Every structure is written in C-alpha cells, then in structure tokens.
Amino acid sequence: MRLRTLLISTLGLGLVALVALNIKSQRENVATSKTSLVPSEILNAPVRFTLKAHDKLATIEKSSTGEWEVKEKYHLPADLESRLGPLVQSLQHAENLGVLTQNPKRIEKLELSNAVLTIDGQNGKSITLNIGKETDDGLGNAIQITGEAFVLRTNFNGYIEADPSAWVNSTVFTTKAEEIKSLTLKFKDGEERFARNEKTKPFTGKEGPLLEGLAKTLSVLRFSEAVDLNDADAVAAQKNISSHVEIKVELYDGAILTTRWAQTVGSEKNPTKLFLRVSHSDPANRINQLGTKAEFSCAPWLAEQIPTSLADFNLRTLPTATAAPTEPNSAK
C-alpha cells in the first residue's frame, strides 16, 4: 500500500510539473509573439491622422512648414500637449497581443465601426485601425486592421475623438502676469496707459488692483470657438463699434500684444457674444496668422472682465460703496 501511494503521489507531482511547464511555455510564446500594433516605419514619421466616429471627422495633418494643423477647423494649430502627443504616445506603446476572434458574430458585437483611425506615414504607407470595445481582460480595445478578417487583442486605450474642435490648440497667447510691463486701454470715450514702476512689482494707485486682475486675465488668452471669417455674429460684433475695446499689452522683453474686443448686441434669444482679435508686434509671430484663418469667440464670463469704456473702467476703480441707511419708519 505504501509503495502504491508513493507511486501515485510521484505521478501526481509529475503531472503538476508538466502542466506548470506547459503553462510557462505558453506564456513565453505569448510574450515573444507580441508585436507593435502600428509599424514603426509609419508611426516614426507620420504626416496625417484621420479620425472618424459618430458621423464626425477630424484630420490632423502636418503642414508644409512642419506644423500640425486641424484641417476641418481652418487649419488652426493642433493641441500637441493635451491631444496629439498623448495619442502618438499611446500608439507607440500599443501592442498586437494576438488574434482575439475571427467569429463574424462576435466581431459584430465589438462595435468596430464606432471609431476608425487612419495613420499616413511620410513614406506613403498607411494603416487603418477599426477600434472597438474594450476586451474582457481590460487590457485595451479590440482592434481590426482594415483588410484583415480577424480582430486583434491589444493594450491600446488612447483618446479617440472625431470632433475637430477637440483637437485645436485654443491658447492664443500665454505669459506670466508679472511679465506685463504696461497696459494701454483704448475706449470710444478715451485712452489711458498704466505701467509698473518695477518688474514683478504690482501696479500702483487706485487702479492697481483692477490692473492686476486685468493683467492676470490677459496673460492667458484662449478662445472657446473658432468660426468662419464671414460668421454672422462675428460680422455683427465688428459693426457694433460702440462695443469695441483695444488693450495693448507691453511685455518686459519688448514685445507688444494688441488685443481687440467686440461684442454683439444680446437679446433674450441670442445672448451677447464676445469676439477677440489679437496681433503681435513681431510680424513673423504665429499669432498674426491666426486672424487670417478664423474669428474667435470667447467664454461669456470673460466679457465681464473687460471694461467697456473709460467711464466703466474708472467706475470699477472706485471703492465699493457702502449701503445707504434705510429710512426709519415714520411714527404712526
């Protein structure tokens, strides 16, 4: 009995070892079979990314000058930091982890037509990825390469959005508020210039706090929407001369940024819209090219930060008025 038990135990241990060895071998085979999802010959020198999803289309392409632009949004600069850069990084790390399925019924459930990404390389080669739902293991999206009958298991989970506006770099200008040397405000009823006494020192006088707030607002200029140069609201704002305000921002490095603000006449059905035009003292600065491509509307809250006239500016510099005492009730 003891011999028989020993033989059975030995045989059991042998089977366990064999299974473990087989599993290890399978894992090693899977590990060695990993390949890049997108060939490096395409991804190392891309010239165009085309995204289609939910009846929208966004094309991010490299211009003749080497700048990345959003084709459907007047060829405005693409957002490299928050959008294109992370997408490329995700694709660089994306791996082909083998075939997920070839079953047509299962493929249909993966919703591969929801998002399509085409990458064109400088060498003339391209690849189109049909991006489906996340796989059950949670590693990434199921992906079918156009022309293939099977779907791949991948670890790709990059940002996919086909709204062109989402890919535009909406920052026109940015600096530190303390780098602003002076502000020149030009209204329909007058003009004033205010300068700091020293760099990094706040503006002085009763206008100081207001100018500091204005400098902070003007140190980062962003638009909320880019519209056609012939957009009806943009044209109406430029015709509304009474709303025009010009603020020149002089920096300590000698550059001068001229901002021009114009508003539409608002109504109950059509709220007021604020439009911004910006020019730079350096003719070669890219800011000067933006205005030739589109008109830019800003967030509604920004309209509250920009004085509408010299009288309005002076009123804002006054100390907050104390509430007048209420008249006592007369004796009955």
PDB file of C-alpha atoms in Angstrom, residues 16 20 48 51 79 96 118 122 129 184 213 223 244 249 286 330:
ATOM      1  CA  VAL A  16       1.545  19.080 -11.879  1.00  0.00           C
ATOM      2  CA  ALA A  20       3.152  24.104 -14.933  1.00  0.00           C
ATOM      3  CA  ARG A  48      -1.632  62.656 -41.096  1.00  0.00           C
ATOM      4  CA  LEU A  51     -10.378  60.021 -37.120  1.00  0.00           C
ATOM      5  CA  ASP A  79      -3.154  70.752 -29.495  1.00  0.00           C
ATOM      6  CA  ASN A  96      -0.645  43.434 -31.014  1.00  0.00           C
ATOM      7  CA  THR A 118      -6.073  56.078 -40.241  1.00  0.00           C
ATOM      8  CA  GLN A 122       5.787  60.066 -44.748  1.00  0.00           C
ATOM      9  CA  LEU A 129      -7.495  50.759 -37.337  1.00  0.00           C
ATOM     10  CA  THR A 184      -2.765 100.732 -22.680  1.00  0.00           C
ATOM     11  CA  GLY A 213      -6.735  91.471 -12.260  1.00  0.00           C
ATOM     12  CA  PHE A 223     -10.866  81.192 -27.353  1.00  0.00           C
ATOM     13  CA  HIS A 244     -15.036  97.966 -29.379  1.00  0.00           C
ATOM     14  CA  VAL A 249      -0.106  94.525 -23.555  1.00  0.00           C
ATOM     15  CA  ARG A 286       2.256  82.832 -35.498  1.00  0.00           C
ATOM     16  CA  SER A 330     -42.410 107.162  10.484  1.00  0.00           C
TER      17      SER A 330
END
